Coordinates of C-alpha atoms in Angstrom, one line a residue:
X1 CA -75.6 75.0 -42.2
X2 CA -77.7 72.2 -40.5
X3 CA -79.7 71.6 -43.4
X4 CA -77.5 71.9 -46.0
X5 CA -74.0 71.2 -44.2
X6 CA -72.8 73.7 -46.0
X7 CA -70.8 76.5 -43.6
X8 CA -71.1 80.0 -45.6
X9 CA -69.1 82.5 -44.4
X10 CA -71.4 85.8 -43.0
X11 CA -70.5 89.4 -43.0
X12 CA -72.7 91.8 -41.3
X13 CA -72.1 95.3 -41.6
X14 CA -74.5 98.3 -40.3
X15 CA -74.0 102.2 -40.0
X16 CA -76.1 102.6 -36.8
X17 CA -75.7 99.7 -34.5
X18 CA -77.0 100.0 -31.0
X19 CA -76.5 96.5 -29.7
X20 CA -73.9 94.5 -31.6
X21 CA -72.9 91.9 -29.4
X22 CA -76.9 90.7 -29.9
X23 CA -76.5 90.9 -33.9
X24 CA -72.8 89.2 -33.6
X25 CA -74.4 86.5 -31.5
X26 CA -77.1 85.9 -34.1
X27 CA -74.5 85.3 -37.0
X28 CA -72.0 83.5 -35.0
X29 CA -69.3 86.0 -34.4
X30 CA -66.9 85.6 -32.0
X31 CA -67.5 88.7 -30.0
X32 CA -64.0 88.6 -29.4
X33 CA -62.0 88.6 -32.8
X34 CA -65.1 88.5 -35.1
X35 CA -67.2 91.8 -34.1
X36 CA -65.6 95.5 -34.9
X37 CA -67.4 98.2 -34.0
X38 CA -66.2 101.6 -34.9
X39 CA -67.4 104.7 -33.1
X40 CA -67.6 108.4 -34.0
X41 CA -64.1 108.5 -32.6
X42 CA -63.4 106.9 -36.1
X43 CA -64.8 109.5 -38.3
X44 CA -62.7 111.8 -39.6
X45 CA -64.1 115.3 -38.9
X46 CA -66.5 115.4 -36.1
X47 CA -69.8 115.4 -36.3
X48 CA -72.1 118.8 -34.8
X49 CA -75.9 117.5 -34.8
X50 CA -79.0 120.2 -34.5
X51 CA -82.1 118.7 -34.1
X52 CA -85.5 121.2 -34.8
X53 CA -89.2 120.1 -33.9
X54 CA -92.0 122.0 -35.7
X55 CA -94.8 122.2 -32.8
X56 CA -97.6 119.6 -33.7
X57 CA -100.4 121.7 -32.7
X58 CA -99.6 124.4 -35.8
X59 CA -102.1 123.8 -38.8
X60 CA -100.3 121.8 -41.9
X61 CA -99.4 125.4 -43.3
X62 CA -98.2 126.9 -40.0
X63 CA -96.3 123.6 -39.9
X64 CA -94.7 123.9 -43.9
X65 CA -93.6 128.0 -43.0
X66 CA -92.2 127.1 -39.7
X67 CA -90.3 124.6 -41.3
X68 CA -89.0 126.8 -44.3
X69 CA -88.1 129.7 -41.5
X70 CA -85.9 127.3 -39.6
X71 CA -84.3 126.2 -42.9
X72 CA -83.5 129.4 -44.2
X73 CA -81.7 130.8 -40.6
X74 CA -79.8 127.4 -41.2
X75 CA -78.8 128.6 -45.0
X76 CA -78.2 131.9 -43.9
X77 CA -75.9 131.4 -40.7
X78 CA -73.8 128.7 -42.7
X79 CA -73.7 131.1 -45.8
X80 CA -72.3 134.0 -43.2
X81 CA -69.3 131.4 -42.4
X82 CA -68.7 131.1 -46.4
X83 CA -69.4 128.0 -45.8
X84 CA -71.6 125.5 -48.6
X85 CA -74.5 123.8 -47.8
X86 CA -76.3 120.7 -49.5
X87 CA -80.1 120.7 -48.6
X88 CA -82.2 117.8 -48.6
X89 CA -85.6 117.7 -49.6
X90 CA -88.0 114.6 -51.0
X91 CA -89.5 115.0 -54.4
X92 CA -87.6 116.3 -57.8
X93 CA -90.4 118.9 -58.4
X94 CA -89.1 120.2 -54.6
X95 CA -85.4 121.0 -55.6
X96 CA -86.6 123.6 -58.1
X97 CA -89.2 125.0 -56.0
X98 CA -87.5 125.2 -52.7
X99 CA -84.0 126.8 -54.4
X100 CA -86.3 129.8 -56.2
X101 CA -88.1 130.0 -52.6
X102 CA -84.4 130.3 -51.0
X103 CA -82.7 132.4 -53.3
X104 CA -86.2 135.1 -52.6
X105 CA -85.7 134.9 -49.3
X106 CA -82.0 135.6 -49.8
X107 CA -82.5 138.6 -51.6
X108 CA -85.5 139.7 -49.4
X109 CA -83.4 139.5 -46.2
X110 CA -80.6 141.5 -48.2
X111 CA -78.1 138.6 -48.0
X112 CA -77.9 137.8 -51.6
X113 CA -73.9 138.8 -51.0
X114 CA -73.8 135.5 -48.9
X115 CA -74.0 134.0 -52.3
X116 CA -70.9 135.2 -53.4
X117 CA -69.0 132.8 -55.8
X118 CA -65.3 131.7 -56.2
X119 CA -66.0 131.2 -60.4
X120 CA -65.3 134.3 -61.6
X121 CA -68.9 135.5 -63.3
X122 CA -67.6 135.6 -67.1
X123 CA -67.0 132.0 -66.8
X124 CA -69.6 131.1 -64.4
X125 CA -72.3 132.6 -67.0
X126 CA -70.4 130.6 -69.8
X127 CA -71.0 127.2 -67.4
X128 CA -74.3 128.1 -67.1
X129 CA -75.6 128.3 -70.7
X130 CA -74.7 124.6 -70.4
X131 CA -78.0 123.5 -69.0
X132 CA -81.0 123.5 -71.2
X133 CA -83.6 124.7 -68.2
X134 CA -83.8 128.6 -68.1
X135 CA -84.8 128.6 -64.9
X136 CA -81.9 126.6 -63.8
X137 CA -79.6 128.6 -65.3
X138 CA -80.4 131.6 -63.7
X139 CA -80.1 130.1 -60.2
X140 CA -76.5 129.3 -61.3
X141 CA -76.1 132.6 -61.8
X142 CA -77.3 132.8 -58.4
X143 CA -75.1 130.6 -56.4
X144 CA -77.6 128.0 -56.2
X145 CA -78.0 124.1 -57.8
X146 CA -80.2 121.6 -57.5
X147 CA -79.5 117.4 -58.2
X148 CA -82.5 114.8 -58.7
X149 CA -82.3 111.7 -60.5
X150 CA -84.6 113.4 -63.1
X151 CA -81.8 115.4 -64.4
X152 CA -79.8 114.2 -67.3
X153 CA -75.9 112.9 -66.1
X154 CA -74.3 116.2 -67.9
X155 CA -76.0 118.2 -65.6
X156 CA -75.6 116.3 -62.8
X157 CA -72.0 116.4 -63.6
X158 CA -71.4 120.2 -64.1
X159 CA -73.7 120.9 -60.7
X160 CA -71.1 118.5 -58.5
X161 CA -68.6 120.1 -60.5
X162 CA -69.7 123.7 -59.9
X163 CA -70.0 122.7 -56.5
X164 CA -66.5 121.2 -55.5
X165 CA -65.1 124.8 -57.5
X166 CA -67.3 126.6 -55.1
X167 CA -68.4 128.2 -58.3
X168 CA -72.4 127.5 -56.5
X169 CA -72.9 127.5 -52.6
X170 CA -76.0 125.6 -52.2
X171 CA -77.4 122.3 -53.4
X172 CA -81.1 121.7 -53.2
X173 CA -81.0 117.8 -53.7
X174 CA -82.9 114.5 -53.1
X175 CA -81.4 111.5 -51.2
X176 CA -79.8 110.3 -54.5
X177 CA -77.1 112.1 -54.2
X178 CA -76.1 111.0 -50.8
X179 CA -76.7 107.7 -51.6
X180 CA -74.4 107.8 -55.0
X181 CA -72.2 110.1 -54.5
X182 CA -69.6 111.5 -52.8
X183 CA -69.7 115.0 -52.6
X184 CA -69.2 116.6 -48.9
X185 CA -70.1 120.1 -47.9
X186 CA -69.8 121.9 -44.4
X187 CA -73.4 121.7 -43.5
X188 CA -76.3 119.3 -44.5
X189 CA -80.0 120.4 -43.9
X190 CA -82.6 118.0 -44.3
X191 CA -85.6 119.7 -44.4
X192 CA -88.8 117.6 -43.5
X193 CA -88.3 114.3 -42.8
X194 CA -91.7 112.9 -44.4
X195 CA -91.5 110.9 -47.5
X196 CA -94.1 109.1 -49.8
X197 CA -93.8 105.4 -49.9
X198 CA -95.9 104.1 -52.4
X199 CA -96.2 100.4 -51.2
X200 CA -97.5 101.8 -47.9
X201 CA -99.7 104.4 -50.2
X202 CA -98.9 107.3 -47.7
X203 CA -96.2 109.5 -46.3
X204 CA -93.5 107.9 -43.6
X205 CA -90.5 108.8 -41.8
X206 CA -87.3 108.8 -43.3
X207 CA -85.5 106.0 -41.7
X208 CA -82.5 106.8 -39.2
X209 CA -80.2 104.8 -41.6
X210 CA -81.0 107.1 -44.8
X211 CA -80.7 110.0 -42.2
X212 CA -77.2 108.6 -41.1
X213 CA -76.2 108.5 -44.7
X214 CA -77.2 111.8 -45.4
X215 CA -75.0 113.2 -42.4
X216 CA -72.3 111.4 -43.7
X217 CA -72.0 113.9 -46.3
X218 CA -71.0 116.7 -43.4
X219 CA -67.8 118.1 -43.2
X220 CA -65.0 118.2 -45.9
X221 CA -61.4 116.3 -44.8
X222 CA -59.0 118.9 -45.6
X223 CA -61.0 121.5 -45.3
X224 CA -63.5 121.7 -42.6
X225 CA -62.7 121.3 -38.8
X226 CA -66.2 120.0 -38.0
X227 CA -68.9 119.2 -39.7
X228 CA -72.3 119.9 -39.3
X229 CA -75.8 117.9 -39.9
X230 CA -79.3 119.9 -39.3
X231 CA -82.7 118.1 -39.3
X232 CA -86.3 119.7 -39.5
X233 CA -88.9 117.4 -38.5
X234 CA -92.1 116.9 -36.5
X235 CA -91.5 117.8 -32.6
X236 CA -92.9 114.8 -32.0
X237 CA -90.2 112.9 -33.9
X238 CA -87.5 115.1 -32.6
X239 CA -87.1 112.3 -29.6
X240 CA -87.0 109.3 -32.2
X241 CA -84.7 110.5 -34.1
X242 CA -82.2 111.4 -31.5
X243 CA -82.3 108.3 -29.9
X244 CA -81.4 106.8 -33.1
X245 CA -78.6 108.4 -34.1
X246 CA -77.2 108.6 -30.7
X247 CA -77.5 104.8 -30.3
X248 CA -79.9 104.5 -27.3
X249 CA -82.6 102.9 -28.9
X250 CA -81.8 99.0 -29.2
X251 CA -82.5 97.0 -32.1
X252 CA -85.3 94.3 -31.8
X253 CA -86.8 91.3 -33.6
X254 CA -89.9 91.5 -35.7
X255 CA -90.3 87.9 -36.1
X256 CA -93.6 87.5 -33.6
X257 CA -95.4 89.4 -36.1
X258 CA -95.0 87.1 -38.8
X259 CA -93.7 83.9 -36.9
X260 CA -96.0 81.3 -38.4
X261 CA -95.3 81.8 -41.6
X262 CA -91.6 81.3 -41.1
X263 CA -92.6 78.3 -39.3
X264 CA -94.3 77.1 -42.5
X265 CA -91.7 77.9 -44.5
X266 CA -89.2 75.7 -42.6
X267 CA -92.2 72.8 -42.2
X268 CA -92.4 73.2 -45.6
X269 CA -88.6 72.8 -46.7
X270 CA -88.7 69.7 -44.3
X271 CA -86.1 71.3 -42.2
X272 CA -88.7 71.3 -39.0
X273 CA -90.5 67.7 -38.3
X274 CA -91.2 68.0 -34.5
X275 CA -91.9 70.6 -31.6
X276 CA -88.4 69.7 -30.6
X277 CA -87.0 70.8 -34.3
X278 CA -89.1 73.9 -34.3
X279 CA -87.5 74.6 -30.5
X280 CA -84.3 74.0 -31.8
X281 CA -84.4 76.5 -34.3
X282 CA -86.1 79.5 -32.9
X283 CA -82.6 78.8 -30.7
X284 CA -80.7 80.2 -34.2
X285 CA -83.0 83.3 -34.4
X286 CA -82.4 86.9 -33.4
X287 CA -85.8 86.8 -31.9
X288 CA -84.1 84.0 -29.4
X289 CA -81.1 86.4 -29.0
X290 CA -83.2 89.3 -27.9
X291 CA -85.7 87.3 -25.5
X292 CA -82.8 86.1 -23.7
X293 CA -81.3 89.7 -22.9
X294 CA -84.4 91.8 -23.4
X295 CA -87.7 89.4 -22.6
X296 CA -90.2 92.3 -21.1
X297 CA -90.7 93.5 -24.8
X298 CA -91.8 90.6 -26.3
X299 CA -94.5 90.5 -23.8
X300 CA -93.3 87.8 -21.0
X301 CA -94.2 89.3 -17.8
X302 CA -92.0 88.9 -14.4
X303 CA -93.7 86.2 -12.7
X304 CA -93.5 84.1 -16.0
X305 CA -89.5 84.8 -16.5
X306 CA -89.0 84.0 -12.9
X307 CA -91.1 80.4 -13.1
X308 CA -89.4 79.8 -17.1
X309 CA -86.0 81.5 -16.5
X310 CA -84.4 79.6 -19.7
X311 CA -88.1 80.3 -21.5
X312 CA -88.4 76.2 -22.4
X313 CA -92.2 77.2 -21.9
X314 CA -92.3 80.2 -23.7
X315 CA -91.2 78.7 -26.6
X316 CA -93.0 75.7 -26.6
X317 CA -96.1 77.5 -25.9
X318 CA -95.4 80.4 -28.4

């Protein structure tokens, strides 16, 4: 606005906000008429949360059959409700082999009848010739799907399809469909919360916001009283995550990591010209918003807050 004097008009929206009054500050919301924030009182059908940690001392394939126990008791005690389940896993190749590893442990455990399905078989078997993989047509048979964005869009189709006709019970699925789609189910499992990023060139943690999305999916209005969202992670993630989702873990600036080259890009643009102008406009920052309520994590100590208590030092030092 100052450089251009040009007002635009700024909408923030988040579905996991901790501290809004900081984030309304930083875009110039009135905190009064100009920030919303809508609980869980707000969401239709409330929201049960189970959170599981796989002990970190196990070795990696202690860890991976720990992890597929406590997703199949999951399966299982939702399946005994006749309830449906959509299971999130993280790679394509996964849906296939985690549905043919649950519909064996199904049958092994002698709960295949928890697989029972409302499309009566003549039809279901007609459905079923539909799709081109054979090995996907015989988990159809079996009550179970699975949705990548590797399939073709028919298929995709007839599996939400199948699905909302409770002609299948389970979906084994990637985060596409949560993302793209809205198709609800009683219980959502993800299982493992680890996923490759390829511009990091290793595996990370799913973020709390695609986690939040993926909950979302929990619970069916009209149909379901509550709705239920199950994560399988690392024990020593277990904490992370629930402070996340539960909203206890503020929101802070990343700026300080990477602060001169904003700088440089403002010098630059001509829009800072003195120490005064670069002052001035760490003012308009969230970075400013957060030092001013939260100034211990940016690493000002309390002997230097109580000689700098409006941080004119700070920032001219910084």
């Amino acid at each position: 606005k100052e450089t251009s004097g040009i007002a635009p008009r700024i909408v923030g929206l988040s579905a996991t906000l901790p501290n809004p009054l900081d984030v309304s500050k930083f875009i110039g919301a009135d905190p009064d008429s100009g920030l919303l924030v809508f609980g869980e009182e707000y969401r239709p059908i409330p929201l049960q949360q189970t959170y599981f940690g796989i002990k970190g001392s196990l070795t990696s394939v202690e860890k991976a059959a720990s992890q597929s126990k406590a997703m199949c008791d999951c399966v299982i005690e939702t399946l005994s409700k006749s309830k449906q389940v959509l299971l999130f896993v993280h790679s394509r190749n996964k849906t296939l082999k985690v549905a043919k590893f649950l519909r064996e442990q199904l049958f092994k455990r002698g709960m295949a009848d928890y697989l029972q399905k409302k499309t009566p078989d003549k039809e279901l078997q007609q459905k079923s010739r539909l799709f081109k993989e054979v090995e996907l047509r015989e988990l159809i048979l079996n009550g179970i799907g699975i949705h990548h964005a590797g399939m073709i869009r028919t298929d995709r189709t007839r599996i939400e399809s199948l699905f909302k006709s409770k002609g299948i019970q389970i979906i084994v699925c990637t985060a596409t469909l949560a993302w793209g789609m809205n198709l609800p189910a009683h219980t959502v499992i993800i299982h493992g919360t680890e996923i490759y990023d390829s511009r990091q060139g290793g595996y990370v943690h799913m973020s709390p916001l695609d986690v939040l999305q993926i909950f979302g999916r929990a619970g069916r209005p009209g149909f379901d009283k509550t709705g239920h969202g199950i994560i399988i992670t690392s024990e020593e993630k277990v904490k992370q995550y629930v402070r996340a989702l539960t909203h206890s873990t503020k929101i802070e600036s990343c700026m300080m990591v990477d602060l001169p080259d904003h700088l440089n890009a403002e010098i630059a643009r001509m829009s800072i010209n003195s120490t005064r102008d670069a002052m001035k406009w760490m003012g308009h920052t969230f970075l400013w918003c957060r030092l001013q309520t939260n100034p211990f994590a940016y690493g000002i100590t309390a002997q230097e807050l109580r000689n700098d208590r409006d941080l004119h030092f700070f920032r001219l030092n910084i």
